[in-house]
Each structure stands twice: as structure tokens, then as C-alpha cells.
Amino acid sequence: MSWASRIINVRLALLYSTATFVSVEAFRRAALGVTESSKWRQAINLVWLSVPVSAAVSAALAGLWLHALSQPAPEVTSEYRLGVWVTAAMVVLETAAQPLVILAQAMLFVKWKLSYRLLAPPHLLSPLSHPPALPLSQGGSRHGQSVQSGGAQSLADRPVPVPRHLGLLCGPRGQVSSALLVVIYYGTLLWHVRSPDNCLPVKSASELGPRLVPGQPALDRDQLALTWSFFKQGLLKQLLTEGERYLMTAFHLLDFSEQGLYDVVANLGSLAARVLFQPVEENAYVYFSRTVERGKPVSAAAGRVLHDLLRAMSLLGLVAVTFGWSYSHLLLRLYGGALLTAGPAVSLLRAQCAYVLLLAVNGVLECCTFAVMRQEQINGYNRKMVLLSVIFVISTGIFTRLFGGVGFILANCVNMLTRIYVCYRFVAGLPLEPAVSVPPLLGLRPLPAVAAALVTAGLLAAGSESWLYPSSAAAHVAVGALCGAALVAAAVYSEPRLLQAVRERVGDKLKRS
């Protein structure tokens, strides 16, 4: 993998995700918890603070990326410096749309975000979701080669077909993506504000910006204190979420070729988390923050939603583990060719499947936890996160020395298990209204018929890989399809309540459309 490719896939993507999360997440969580209409003006003023915070954070991180971390080869130094500053500027530009993004989420206008995802080019939607394509190699199909990634590139040692002076400027998100996000949100909200059906807490375009209200402070002290608690929590959470990339970048625990391979497999393995889990988690946090008052008992409706979410997400994670072990080699072979399956990529992807299961469970538990925690509980959780960070760093050092790149994923699994344990304890101790008939945490326990179907499907898929693959990949896929169909049938038979909830949600969507 060339230096330019690695900077695009790792360095600038890490800069973007870090600056965006640290600058925005605390304000978003605090503002989404506002339920009183009289405090919406102060909440909007609070969210606008994210813009100067974003400028300060982006500038500080850009300086860190340019002066504290190891620098690239001299021939790409000038492009690297420009790419860092362009990435920082894009973060600030996108942060300017955050007041509208948060307002849309609070008002449950999910179509705004969907419109951005539909209109923006696919390679601009996520800084890590689409590695740069590679040139066609000899002896392979055009389809298979067109989706090869940076990991196969590092193994083949071929140049990336992007001019170096342009490649770095195509970093995590380009100017088109950032400008598109801002234009969509501002244009849609201005149109809605002027429409007769406006139900937003702002009645004119001038109210979208920060402003003073006579007789009221510009900012609410409770909101500020909650934001500060979330900000400290966000720093620790970002360290735990992207910890392996920070360690790889700062301490070179893996060489550049191994880093490229790890980056490709981690992105491929976490595709389900980005496509399925992230939207569910975002909407779940909005739901719990709007329906459960901090410090109050959980209602029957909220408890049932938590139970169903845990059941659905854990089932998806178990499916990933069941089929991931036996079909990792085939998936990598289709994705990157024989070169990608020759190294440790298969073991990395199998371990990543187990990590996906933990991601599915932890995402829902953390959404509920952060939505209902009081400020003093958040501060206590932050202190626990410091201990979790120490455990993560120690486990990373130990597992990396023992297992190489797989050690990073195992350390992530340890990190996620500790976070699940903390959130599980908190949710288990929440007071429930008397109408709650089923404990929400029982959603983590699959029903016997589904568990039996998962075990049977896993064994059949493993046997198919041993006996049919790779001599007959089509037969191996057919066995997986039959096992998947049987698993779906078992889930539909055993989970009529969950199926009914899905039908109601789909029917509601069709009626609205």
C-alpha cells in the first residue's frame, strides 16, 4: 500500500471521525434530552456552540496530526499537510449544519437524513466505508477486481490509480459531501419553516441562529453541565471505539502492509454495524430520550421497545457469528481475490464477526443507558470509562504480541464486553412501572427454537465449508441459503410479537408514504 493510500484510509479518516465525534456528540446528546418547549431556544443556542468548539478541536487535532505523529515520505509531505487542513475545514463546515440535524432528529424528521444519504455519492457517505478501487490485474474478473481494497493492494504492492496530489484531497469526505449536507438541511428546513404545516419550535428562518430571549439566560446551566459530562464521556468513548487505530498510528504496532489489511477487514466486517446498527442506535437514543425521563421509572411501552430491540439486534449479531465463521473465506475471495485470502485476513474477519455480535448488544444498551442517566450517574460512568480505557490498552498490548492483528479485534471484544457489563448492570437496576410485565433484558436471551436453529445452521455451514468448499462454492452458498431460510422460519415461528412489530412499522411507513 502506498503512503498516499494509507493516509487516505487511516490517517485522514481517523482525523475526521475524531474531530466530528468530539465536537458534536456531547451537544447532540444534551439537546435531544430537552423535552420542555420553553427550553428549546436555549438548546439551539447550546448546539451552536459546537461550531467554535469544532474549529478549536479541528485546529488542535490538525496540529497534532502534523507535528506529533510520524510524517509521510518527503514526496507526499506537502499534499499530506494540505489534506489534513482540508479535512479539518470540512469538519467545521459540516458542524455548521448540526443545529438543524439535531432539530430534525428531535422532531423525528428522519427523512432529512435519508435524503442526504440518497443524494450524496456512495463513496462520500462514510470516511471508512469505501476504500479506493484498484486497477485491474491480470487473470481475474472485472467485477471481482473492481471491488478490491487497500488490503489486497498492500499484498500485491501496486500503485493506487489516483494522482497523488488529488488522492489526499479526496480524504474522508470531500467538499461536495460537506456542502451537500449543509445545503440539504438548510434548504429543507427553510422550506418547512415557511410551510403552513410547520410544527417545529422555530417559526422563522431568523430563529435558526443563536439569539437572546429577554428575561432568560442565553444558556441553561443544567444543559451546560450535562453537555460537559457528555463531552468528557465522549473523549473516553472515542478512545475506546477507535483505540486500535490510535495505537497503530502512534506506536506502529503493525507495519503498513498489516495495517492496510486490518483496515480492509475491519471495514468489511463492520459493514453491518454501519448499515444496520448505526441507524437503529440513533433512532433508539432519540426514542428513549423523548419517552423516558431521567431518574423516572421506565414505562411499559419503553420497556417493551427495549426488549424487542435487544432481541432483534442480538439475533442479527448471532446470525453474523453463525455464518461468518464458515463464509469468511468465500466473502474475502469474492471481495479481494486469492491474494486477500492468502494471509491472516480470514482469521481477522472471523474474529470481527464475534465483535459484531458485541457491537449489536452494546449499541442498544448504551443508547438506553445514556438516554436515562442523570448527570451524577454520567460522571460516575465516566470514571468507570477511565478504568475501561486502561484495561483496553493493556489487553491490546498483550493480545497484539500474542496474536498479531487478530489481537486488536480480541482487545476490542474485551473492551466491548466490559462496556456491556457496566450498561447491563445499570439497566438491570432501573425502576420499572408496574405495567412492565416482561423484564427488558430478557430480550438478550434467544428462544430455545431459535437457539437450536442457530446451532444447527452453524454446524451445517461448517460442514459445508469442510466438504464442499472450495471445490464447489455454489453448493456451499446453497447450503448457507437453505440454513438461512430455516433460521428465518424458526424466528418467524418463535417470535410472533417481534414479527408483528415489524409488520406494524412497515405498514405505518407505507401509510405515511
Short mmCIF file of C-alpha atoms in Angstrom, two decimals:
data_model
loop_
_atom_site.label_atom_id
_atom_site.label_comp_id
_atom_site.label_asym_id
_atom_site.label_seq_id
_atom_site.Cartn_x
_atom_site.Cartn_y
_atom_site.Cartn_z
CA MET A 1 0.00 0.00 0.00
CA SER A 2 1.43 3.40 -0.96
CA TRP A 3 1.81 6.20 1.56
CA ALA A 4 -0.96 8.19 -0.14
CA SER A 5 -3.36 5.25 0.13
CA ARG A 6 -2.61 4.66 3.77
CA ILE A 7 -3.09 8.34 4.63
CA ILE A 8 -6.47 8.38 2.89
CA ASN A 9 -7.71 5.16 4.51
CA VAL A 10 -6.29 5.61 8.01
CA ARG A 11 -4.85 8.99 8.88
CA LEU A 12 -7.39 11.42 7.42
CA ALA A 13 -10.34 9.15 8.17
CA LEU A 14 -9.22 8.95 11.79
CA LEU A 15 -8.82 12.73 11.94
CA TYR A 16 -12.31 13.24 10.53
CA SER A 17 -14.06 10.77 12.82
CA THR A 18 -12.24 12.05 15.92
CA ALA A 19 -12.90 15.74 15.26
CA THR A 20 -16.55 15.14 14.34
CA PHE A 21 -17.34 12.93 17.32
CA VAL A 22 -15.61 15.12 19.91
CA SER A 23 -17.11 18.33 18.54
CA VAL A 24 -20.72 17.25 18.05
CA GLU A 25 -21.68 14.21 20.12
CA ALA A 26 -21.93 15.92 23.53
CA PHE A 27 -24.11 18.75 22.20
CA ARG A 28 -26.33 16.31 20.32
CA ARG A 29 -26.97 14.09 23.33
CA ALA A 30 -27.69 17.01 25.64
CA ALA A 31 -30.03 18.76 23.21
CA LEU A 32 -32.00 15.63 22.34
CA GLY A 33 -32.87 15.22 26.01
CA VAL A 34 -34.74 18.56 26.09
CA THR A 35 -38.47 17.92 26.34
CA GLU A 36 -39.75 21.29 27.57
CA SER A 37 -40.70 23.66 24.75
CA SER A 38 -39.67 26.66 26.87
CA LYS A 39 -36.05 25.47 26.82
CA TRP A 40 -35.73 24.91 23.07
CA ARG A 41 -34.26 28.36 22.43
CA GLN A 42 -31.51 27.70 24.98
CA ALA A 43 -30.94 24.27 23.47
CA ILE A 44 -30.49 25.80 20.00
CA ASN A 45 -28.03 28.34 21.43
CA LEU A 46 -26.18 25.47 23.11
CA VAL A 47 -25.87 23.48 19.89
CA TRP A 48 -24.44 26.50 18.07
CA LEU A 49 -21.52 26.38 20.50
CA SER A 50 -20.45 23.24 18.65
CA VAL A 51 -19.24 25.39 15.74
CA PRO A 52 -16.48 27.29 17.62
CA VAL A 53 -15.71 24.11 19.56
CA SER A 54 -15.34 22.28 16.25
CA ALA A 55 -12.96 24.96 14.96
CA ALA A 56 -10.79 24.71 18.07
CA VAL A 57 -10.82 20.90 18.18
CA SER A 58 -10.12 20.55 14.44
CA ALA A 59 -7.22 23.01 14.60
CA ALA A 60 -5.74 21.27 17.64
CA LEU A 61 -6.05 17.82 16.08
CA ALA A 62 -4.63 19.06 12.78
CA GLY A 63 -1.59 20.35 14.64
CA LEU A 64 -1.27 17.03 16.42
CA TRP A 65 -1.52 15.12 13.11
CA LEU A 66 1.13 17.36 11.52
CA HIS A 67 3.66 17.69 14.33
CA ALA A 68 3.22 14.88 16.86
CA LEU A 69 2.57 11.86 14.64
CA SER A 70 5.10 10.34 12.27
CA GLN A 71 5.16 12.11 8.92
CA PRO A 72 4.92 10.55 5.45
CA ALA A 73 7.66 10.33 2.88
CA PRO A 74 9.00 13.70 1.63
CA GLU A 75 7.41 13.32 -1.81
CA VAL A 76 3.88 13.48 -0.33
CA THR A 77 4.51 15.78 2.64
CA SER A 78 3.02 18.92 1.07
CA GLU A 79 -0.09 17.04 -0.11
CA TYR A 80 -0.46 15.42 3.29
CA ARG A 81 -0.37 18.78 5.07
CA LEU A 82 -2.96 20.20 2.68
CA GLY A 83 -5.15 17.11 3.11
CA VAL A 84 -5.07 17.48 6.90
CA TRP A 85 -6.20 21.11 6.76
CA VAL A 86 -8.88 20.39 4.16
CA THR A 87 -10.24 17.59 6.37
CA ALA A 88 -10.30 19.90 9.40
CA ALA A 89 -12.11 22.58 7.39
CA MET A 90 -14.73 20.08 6.22
CA VAL A 91 -15.43 19.09 9.82
CA VAL A 92 -16.12 22.72 10.73
CA LEU A 93 -18.33 23.20 7.67
CA GLU A 94 -20.43 20.15 8.47
CA THR A 95 -20.72 21.19 12.11
CA ALA A 96 -22.50 24.34 10.93
CA ALA A 97 -25.40 22.09 9.91
CA GLN A 98 -25.58 20.31 13.27
CA PRO A 99 -28.21 22.61 14.85
CA LEU A 100 -30.56 21.62 12.02
CA VAL A 101 -29.54 17.97 12.17
CA ILE A 102 -30.30 17.81 15.89
CA LEU A 103 -33.54 19.73 15.46
CA ALA A 104 -34.62 17.26 12.76
CA GLN A 105 -33.76 14.28 14.97
CA ALA A 106 -35.60 15.73 17.94
CA MET A 107 -38.69 16.30 15.78
CA LEU A 108 -38.29 12.74 14.34
CA PHE A 109 -37.74 14.06 10.78
CA VAL A 110 -35.67 11.07 9.71
CA LYS A 111 -36.40 11.73 6.02
CA TRP A 112 -33.95 14.64 6.10
CA LYS A 113 -31.08 12.34 6.92
CA LEU A 114 -32.28 9.73 4.45
CA SER A 115 -32.39 12.35 1.71
CA TYR A 116 -28.75 13.16 2.35
CA ARG A 117 -27.78 9.50 2.25
CA LEU A 118 -29.67 9.01 -1.01
CA LEU A 119 -28.41 12.11 -2.79
CA ALA A 120 -24.79 12.01 -1.69
CA PRO A 121 -22.43 9.84 -3.76
CA PRO A 122 -21.87 6.49 -2.02
CA HIS A 123 -18.13 6.99 -1.58
CA LEU A 124 -18.77 10.26 0.27
CA LEU A 125 -21.16 8.92 2.88
CA SER A 126 -18.61 7.36 5.21
CA PRO A 127 -14.90 8.01 5.56
CA LEU A 128 -14.19 4.33 6.08
CA SER A 129 -16.83 2.53 4.12
CA HIS A 130 -15.38 2.54 0.62
CA PRO A 131 -11.64 2.01 0.19
CA PRO A 132 -10.23 3.29 -3.10
CA ALA A 133 -10.63 0.91 -6.02
CA LEU A 134 -7.62 -0.76 -7.57
CA PRO A 135 -6.56 -1.11 -11.18
CA LEU A 136 -7.41 -4.31 -12.99
CA SER A 137 -4.90 -7.07 -12.52
CA GLN A 138 -4.22 -9.94 -14.82
CA GLY A 139 -6.14 -13.15 -14.68
CA GLY A 140 -9.28 -12.12 -12.79
CA SER A 141 -12.79 -10.98 -13.46
CA ARG A 142 -13.54 -7.31 -13.82
CA HIS A 143 -16.27 -7.49 -11.19
CA GLY A 144 -14.04 -9.08 -8.58
CA GLN A 145 -11.19 -6.68 -9.26
CA SER A 146 -13.31 -3.56 -9.22
CA VAL A 147 -14.19 -4.10 -5.58
CA GLN A 148 -10.72 -4.95 -4.36
CA SER A 149 -9.48 -2.88 -1.46
CA GLY A 150 -6.44 -1.47 0.19
CA GLY A 151 -5.55 -4.78 1.86
CA ALA A 152 -5.18 -6.61 -1.43
CA GLN A 153 -3.32 -3.57 -2.69
CA SER A 154 -0.74 -3.90 0.05
CA LEU A 155 -0.26 -7.57 -0.74
CA ALA A 156 0.16 -7.00 -4.45
CA ASP A 157 2.24 -3.83 -3.94
CA ARG A 158 0.62 -1.98 -6.82
CA PRO A 159 0.16 1.79 -7.07
CA VAL A 160 -3.24 3.31 -6.41
CA PRO A 161 -4.70 4.68 -9.66
CA VAL A 162 -5.28 8.15 -8.21
CA PRO A 163 -2.86 11.03 -8.77
CA ARG A 164 -1.09 11.73 -5.50
CA HIS A 165 -1.94 15.42 -5.46
CA LEU A 166 -5.63 14.54 -5.90
CA GLY A 167 -5.79 11.47 -3.69
CA LEU A 168 -5.16 13.24 -0.41
CA LEU A 169 -7.74 15.88 -1.21
CA CYS A 170 -10.35 13.13 -1.67
CA GLY A 171 -9.89 12.27 2.03
CA PRO A 172 -12.65 11.16 4.38
CA ARG A 173 -15.26 13.48 2.90
CA GLY A 174 -14.76 15.97 0.12
CA GLN A 175 -16.09 19.46 -0.27
CA VAL A 176 -19.04 18.14 -2.28
CA SER A 177 -20.24 15.92 0.55
CA SER A 178 -19.94 18.61 3.20
CA ALA A 179 -21.59 21.29 1.09
CA LEU A 180 -24.35 18.85 0.10
CA LEU A 181 -25.16 18.08 3.72
CA VAL A 182 -25.36 21.77 4.65
CA VAL A 183 -27.46 22.66 1.59
CA ILE A 184 -29.93 19.79 2.14
CA TYR A 185 -30.56 20.56 5.78
CA TYR A 186 -30.76 24.32 5.44
CA GLY A 187 -32.87 24.17 2.29
CA THR A 188 -35.27 21.57 3.67
CA LEU A 189 -35.70 23.31 7.00
CA LEU A 190 -36.23 26.74 5.45
CA TRP A 191 -38.88 25.25 3.18
CA HIS A 192 -40.58 23.56 6.11
CA VAL A 193 -40.48 26.67 8.31
CA ARG A 194 -42.32 28.65 5.65
CA SER A 195 -44.93 25.94 5.02
CA PRO A 196 -48.36 26.13 6.72
CA ASP A 197 -47.79 22.70 8.31
CA ASN A 198 -44.77 23.87 10.30
CA CYS A 199 -44.66 22.06 13.66
CA LEU A 200 -41.11 22.97 14.63
CA PRO A 201 -40.28 25.07 17.69
CA VAL A 202 -38.96 27.78 15.31
CA LYS A 203 -41.34 29.87 13.23
CA SER A 204 -38.96 31.84 11.03
CA ALA A 205 -35.55 31.46 9.41
CA SER A 206 -34.04 34.04 11.77
CA GLU A 207 -34.83 31.80 14.74
CA LEU A 208 -32.48 29.09 13.45
CA GLY A 209 -29.45 31.02 14.59
CA PRO A 210 -28.35 31.82 18.15
CA ARG A 211 -30.30 34.64 19.74
CA LEU A 212 -31.15 36.12 23.14
CA VAL A 213 -34.57 35.95 24.73
CA PRO A 214 -35.49 38.83 27.07
CA GLY A 215 -35.72 37.72 30.67
CA GLN A 216 -33.94 34.39 30.07
CA PRO A 217 -30.28 33.41 30.15
CA ALA A 218 -28.74 32.58 26.79
CA LEU A 219 -27.74 29.11 28.00
CA ASP A 220 -29.30 26.77 30.53
CA ARG A 221 -26.93 25.75 33.32
CA ASP A 222 -28.29 22.22 33.56
CA GLN A 223 -27.85 21.74 29.82
CA LEU A 224 -24.29 23.07 30.02
CA ALA A 225 -23.41 20.74 32.89
CA LEU A 226 -24.91 17.77 31.05
CA THR A 227 -23.01 18.72 27.89
CA TRP A 228 -19.73 18.87 29.82
CA SER A 229 -20.39 15.42 31.28
CA PHE A 230 -21.15 14.03 27.83
CA PHE A 231 -18.04 15.76 26.44
CA LYS A 232 -15.76 14.02 28.94
CA GLN A 233 -17.57 10.77 28.27
CA GLY A 234 -17.20 11.28 24.51
CA LEU A 235 -13.43 11.62 24.75
CA LEU A 236 -13.16 8.31 26.57
CA LYS A 237 -15.70 6.60 24.31
CA GLN A 238 -13.84 7.74 21.20
CA LEU A 239 -10.61 6.38 22.64
CA LEU A 240 -12.27 3.02 23.21
CA THR A 241 -14.06 3.00 19.85
CA GLU A 242 -11.09 3.95 17.66
CA GLY A 243 -8.41 2.85 20.12
CA GLU A 244 -6.76 0.29 17.86
CA ARG A 245 -6.28 2.87 15.08
CA TYR A 246 -4.78 5.38 17.51
CA LEU A 247 -2.37 2.76 18.80
CA MET A 248 -1.46 1.59 15.29
CA THR A 249 -0.88 5.17 14.15
CA ALA A 250 1.08 6.34 17.17
CA PHE A 251 3.14 3.27 18.10
CA HIS A 252 3.38 1.28 14.81
CA LEU A 253 2.31 -1.98 16.45
CA LEU A 254 1.70 -3.30 12.91
CA ASP A 255 3.64 -2.49 9.78
CA PHE A 256 1.95 -0.55 6.98
CA SER A 257 1.01 -3.67 5.00
CA GLU A 258 -0.61 -5.25 8.06
CA GLN A 259 -2.37 -2.00 8.89
CA GLY A 260 -3.86 -1.86 5.41
CA LEU A 261 -5.04 -5.47 5.66
CA TYR A 262 -6.54 -4.87 9.11
CA ASP A 263 -8.28 -1.71 7.90
CA VAL A 264 -9.90 -3.54 4.98
CA VAL A 265 -11.14 -6.49 7.03
CA ALA A 266 -12.35 -4.28 9.89
CA ASN A 267 -14.32 -2.12 7.47
CA LEU A 268 -15.80 -5.15 5.71
CA GLY A 269 -16.68 -6.84 8.97
CA SER A 270 -18.29 -3.73 10.42
CA LEU A 271 -20.39 -3.06 7.32
CA ALA A 272 -23.47 -4.46 9.08
CA ALA A 273 -22.78 -2.18 12.04
CA ARG A 274 -22.71 0.89 9.81
CA VAL A 275 -25.63 -0.03 7.59
CA LEU A 276 -27.99 -1.66 10.14
CA PHE A 277 -26.86 -0.95 13.68
CA GLN A 278 -25.98 2.73 13.49
CA PRO A 279 -29.39 3.96 12.22
CA VAL A 280 -31.16 1.78 14.80
CA GLU A 281 -28.98 3.14 17.60
CA GLU A 282 -29.50 6.75 16.56
CA ASN A 283 -33.28 6.36 16.44
CA ALA A 284 -33.30 4.34 19.68
CA TYR A 285 -31.47 7.10 21.52
CA VAL A 286 -33.93 9.68 20.24
CA TYR A 287 -36.85 7.45 21.29
CA PHE A 288 -35.60 6.76 24.82
CA SER A 289 -34.54 10.37 25.40
CA ARG A 290 -38.04 11.54 24.43
CA THR A 291 -40.08 8.88 26.24
CA VAL A 292 -38.10 8.12 29.42
CA GLU A 293 -37.49 10.97 31.84
CA ARG A 294 -34.10 10.84 33.54
CA GLY A 295 -34.46 9.37 37.02
CA LYS A 296 -38.05 8.20 36.48
CA PRO A 297 -39.37 4.62 36.14
CA VAL A 298 -39.35 3.07 32.68
CA SER A 299 -42.81 2.85 31.15
CA ALA A 300 -44.31 -0.35 29.78
CA ALA A 301 -44.04 0.90 26.19
CA ALA A 302 -40.37 1.88 26.55
CA GLY A 303 -39.57 -1.40 28.31
CA ARG A 304 -41.18 -3.39 25.51
CA VAL A 305 -39.29 -1.42 22.87
CA LEU A 306 -36.01 -2.07 24.69
CA HIS A 307 -36.84 -5.78 24.94
CA ASP A 308 -37.66 -6.02 21.22
CA LEU A 309 -34.57 -4.05 20.19
CA LEU A 310 -32.29 -6.26 22.27
CA ARG A 311 -33.95 -9.38 20.84
CA ALA A 312 -33.68 -8.18 17.23
CA MET A 313 -30.11 -6.84 17.46
CA SER A 314 -28.77 -9.83 19.35
CA LEU A 315 -30.40 -12.13 16.79
CA LEU A 316 -28.69 -10.25 13.96
CA GLY A 317 -25.38 -10.50 15.77
CA LEU A 318 -25.80 -14.23 16.33
CA VAL A 319 -26.56 -14.69 12.64
CA ALA A 320 -23.29 -12.89 11.83
CA VAL A 321 -21.37 -15.27 14.09
CA THR A 322 -23.21 -18.37 12.82
CA PHE A 323 -22.48 -17.77 9.15
CA GLY A 324 -19.40 -15.58 9.46
CA TRP A 325 -17.13 -18.40 10.54
CA SER A 326 -17.91 -20.62 7.55
CA TYR A 327 -18.28 -17.96 4.86
CA SER A 328 -15.44 -15.53 5.72
CA HIS A 329 -13.07 -17.15 3.24
CA LEU A 330 -15.64 -17.06 0.43
CA LEU A 331 -16.55 -13.44 1.14
CA LEU A 332 -12.93 -12.30 1.13
CA ARG A 333 -12.27 -14.31 -2.02
CA LEU A 334 -15.12 -12.52 -3.80
CA TYR A 335 -14.13 -9.16 -2.34
CA GLY A 336 -10.38 -9.17 -2.94
CA GLY A 337 -9.40 -12.30 -4.81
CA ALA A 338 -6.98 -15.05 -3.84
CA LEU A 339 -4.33 -12.57 -2.65
CA LEU A 340 -6.56 -11.34 0.15
CA THR A 341 -7.32 -14.86 1.42
CA ALA A 342 -3.67 -15.96 1.39
CA GLY A 343 -2.78 -14.13 4.62
CA PRO A 344 -4.40 -13.75 8.03
CA ALA A 345 -7.45 -11.95 6.61
CA VAL A 346 -9.77 -14.94 7.13
CA SER A 347 -8.90 -15.15 10.83
CA LEU A 348 -9.36 -11.39 11.15
CA LEU A 349 -12.83 -11.50 9.59
CA ARG A 350 -13.93 -14.46 11.72
CA ALA A 351 -12.89 -12.59 14.85
CA GLN A 352 -14.63 -9.49 13.53
CA CYS A 353 -17.91 -11.42 13.32
CA ALA A 354 -17.78 -12.07 17.06
CA TYR A 355 -17.09 -8.38 17.57
CA VAL A 356 -20.18 -7.53 15.50
CA LEU A 357 -22.34 -9.51 17.95
CA LEU A 358 -20.96 -7.49 20.85
CA LEU A 359 -21.47 -4.27 18.91
CA ALA A 360 -25.12 -5.13 18.34
CA VAL A 361 -25.79 -5.71 22.04
CA ASN A 362 -23.69 -2.83 23.35
CA GLY A 363 -25.21 -0.28 20.96
CA VAL A 364 -28.76 -0.71 22.26
CA LEU A 365 -27.72 -0.94 25.91
CA GLU A 366 -25.63 2.23 25.69
CA CYS A 367 -28.42 4.12 23.92
CA CYS A 368 -30.83 3.35 26.73
CA THR A 369 -28.20 3.96 29.40
CA PHE A 370 -27.12 7.38 28.17
CA ALA A 371 -30.69 8.46 27.46
CA VAL A 372 -31.91 7.89 31.04
CA MET A 373 -28.78 8.57 33.14
CA ARG A 374 -28.79 11.57 35.43
CA GLN A 375 -25.81 13.90 35.44
CA GLU A 376 -24.19 12.41 38.55
CA GLN A 377 -24.60 8.93 37.07
CA ILE A 378 -22.93 10.08 33.86
CA ASN A 379 -19.99 11.41 35.87
CA GLY A 380 -19.74 8.06 37.65
CA TYR A 381 -19.83 6.25 34.33
CA ASN A 382 -17.03 8.49 33.07
CA ARG A 383 -14.83 7.39 35.95
CA LYS A 384 -15.53 3.79 35.03
CA MET A 385 -14.61 4.56 31.42
CA VAL A 386 -11.13 5.59 32.57
CA LEU A 387 -10.66 2.12 34.06
CA LEU A 388 -12.05 0.55 30.88
CA SER A 389 -9.54 2.54 28.83
CA VAL A 390 -6.66 1.20 30.93
CA ILE A 391 -7.97 -2.35 30.50
CA PHE A 392 -8.25 -1.82 26.75
CA VAL A 393 -4.69 -0.53 26.37
CA ILE A 394 -3.25 -3.38 28.46
CA SER A 395 -5.24 -6.05 26.63
CA THR A 396 -4.25 -4.53 23.27
CA GLY A 397 -0.56 -4.76 24.12
CA ILE A 398 -0.84 -8.35 25.34
CA PHE A 399 -3.08 -9.70 22.56
CA THR A 400 -1.18 -7.94 19.78
CA ARG A 401 2.09 -9.52 20.87
CA LEU A 402 0.43 -12.94 21.05
CA PHE A 403 -1.87 -12.89 18.01
CA GLY A 404 -0.78 -10.00 15.76
CA GLY A 405 -3.60 -8.18 14.00
CA VAL A 406 -6.23 -10.53 15.45
CA GLY A 407 -5.14 -9.26 18.86
CA PHE A 408 -6.61 -5.84 18.10
CA ILE A 409 -10.02 -7.39 17.49
CA LEU A 410 -9.75 -9.54 20.62
CA ALA A 411 -8.88 -6.42 22.62
CA ASN A 412 -11.91 -4.69 21.13
CA CYS A 413 -14.03 -7.66 22.21
CA VAL A 414 -12.72 -7.36 25.77
CA ASN A 415 -13.42 -3.63 25.69
CA MET A 416 -16.96 -4.20 24.43
CA LEU A 417 -17.66 -6.92 26.99
CA THR A 418 -16.69 -4.60 29.84
CA ARG A 419 -18.90 -1.84 28.46
CA ILE A 420 -21.79 -4.27 28.07
CA TYR A 421 -21.33 -5.40 31.67
CA VAL A 422 -21.43 -1.83 33.00
CA CYS A 423 -24.53 -0.92 30.96
CA TYR A 424 -26.23 -4.22 31.79
CA ARG A 425 -25.81 -3.56 35.50
CA PHE A 426 -27.25 -0.06 35.10
CA VAL A 427 -30.26 -1.13 33.02
CA ALA A 428 -30.95 -4.03 35.39
CA GLY A 429 -31.19 -1.55 38.25
CA LEU A 430 -33.62 0.82 36.52
CA PRO A 431 -37.01 1.20 38.21
CA LEU A 432 -39.87 -0.15 36.12
CA GLU A 433 -43.51 0.83 36.14
CA PRO A 434 -45.86 -1.88 37.47
CA ALA A 435 -47.30 -2.33 33.97
CA VAL A 436 -43.98 -3.72 32.70
CA SER A 437 -44.70 -7.46 32.50
CA VAL A 438 -41.52 -8.68 30.78
CA PRO A 439 -38.07 -7.59 32.01
CA PRO A 440 -36.42 -5.78 29.07
CA LEU A 441 -33.10 -7.59 29.48
CA LEU A 442 -34.75 -10.92 28.71
CA GLY A 443 -34.54 -9.79 25.10
CA LEU A 444 -30.87 -10.85 25.17
CA ARG A 445 -31.87 -14.48 25.64
CA PRO A 446 -32.82 -16.23 22.37
CA LEU A 447 -35.78 -18.55 22.49
CA PRO A 448 -34.98 -22.31 22.51
CA ALA A 449 -36.22 -22.91 18.93
CA VAL A 450 -34.14 -20.04 17.58
CA ALA A 451 -31.07 -21.13 19.57
CA ALA A 452 -31.40 -24.66 18.24
CA ALA A 453 -31.76 -23.34 14.68
CA LEU A 454 -28.64 -21.18 15.09
CA VAL A 455 -26.56 -24.11 16.37
CA THR A 456 -27.81 -26.43 13.63
CA ALA A 457 -27.19 -23.84 10.91
CA GLY A 458 -23.68 -23.17 12.22
CA LEU A 459 -22.78 -26.86 12.23
CA LEU A 460 -24.18 -27.46 8.74
CA ALA A 461 -22.37 -24.39 7.37
CA ALA A 462 -19.10 -25.52 8.94
CA GLY A 463 -19.54 -29.00 7.47
CA SER A 464 -20.30 -27.49 4.09
CA GLU A 465 -17.08 -25.49 4.20
CA SER A 466 -15.08 -28.61 5.04
CA TRP A 467 -16.69 -30.94 2.48
CA LEU A 468 -17.95 -28.76 -0.39
CA TYR A 469 -15.79 -25.65 -0.40
CA PRO A 470 -13.72 -24.56 -2.29
CA SER A 471 -14.32 -27.26 -4.90
CA SER A 472 -17.98 -26.20 -5.22
CA ALA A 473 -18.57 -22.67 -3.99
CA ALA A 474 -22.09 -22.68 -5.45
CA ALA A 475 -23.07 -25.71 -3.36
CA HIS A 476 -21.58 -24.03 -0.29
CA VAL A 477 -23.70 -20.94 -0.95
CA ALA A 478 -26.79 -23.11 -1.49
CA VAL A 479 -26.30 -24.79 1.88
CA GLY A 480 -25.99 -21.37 3.52
CA ALA A 481 -29.15 -20.15 1.80
CA LEU A 482 -31.13 -23.17 2.98
CA CYS A 483 -29.82 -22.79 6.52
CA GLY A 484 -30.68 -19.09 6.43
CA ALA A 485 -34.22 -19.82 5.23
CA ALA A 486 -34.69 -22.39 8.00
CA LEU A 487 -33.38 -19.90 10.55
CA VAL A 488 -35.81 -17.24 9.34
CA ALA A 489 -38.68 -19.73 9.56
CA ALA A 490 -37.72 -20.62 13.13
CA ALA A 491 -37.53 -16.95 14.08
CA VAL A 492 -40.90 -16.17 12.50
CA TYR A 493 -42.49 -19.14 14.27
CA SER A 494 -40.94 -18.38 17.65
CA GLU A 495 -41.12 -14.58 17.61
CA PRO A 496 -44.69 -13.63 16.57
CA ARG A 497 -44.50 -10.48 18.72
CA LEU A 498 -41.34 -9.30 17.00
CA LEU A 499 -42.76 -10.10 13.58
CA GLN A 500 -45.92 -8.17 14.41
CA ALA A 501 -43.86 -5.15 15.45
CA VAL A 502 -42.00 -5.24 12.12
CA ARG A 503 -45.27 -5.53 10.20
CA GLU A 504 -46.75 -2.59 12.10
CA ARG A 505 -43.68 -0.48 11.43
CA VAL A 506 -43.63 -1.34 7.71
CA GLY A 507 -47.38 -0.76 7.42
CA ASP A 508 -47.04 2.60 9.14
CA LYS A 509 -44.27 3.57 6.72
CA LEU A 510 -46.41 2.56 3.73
CA LYS A 511 -49.38 4.59 5.01
CA ARG A 512 -47.19 7.65 5.50
CA SER A 513 -45.69 7.31 2.06
#
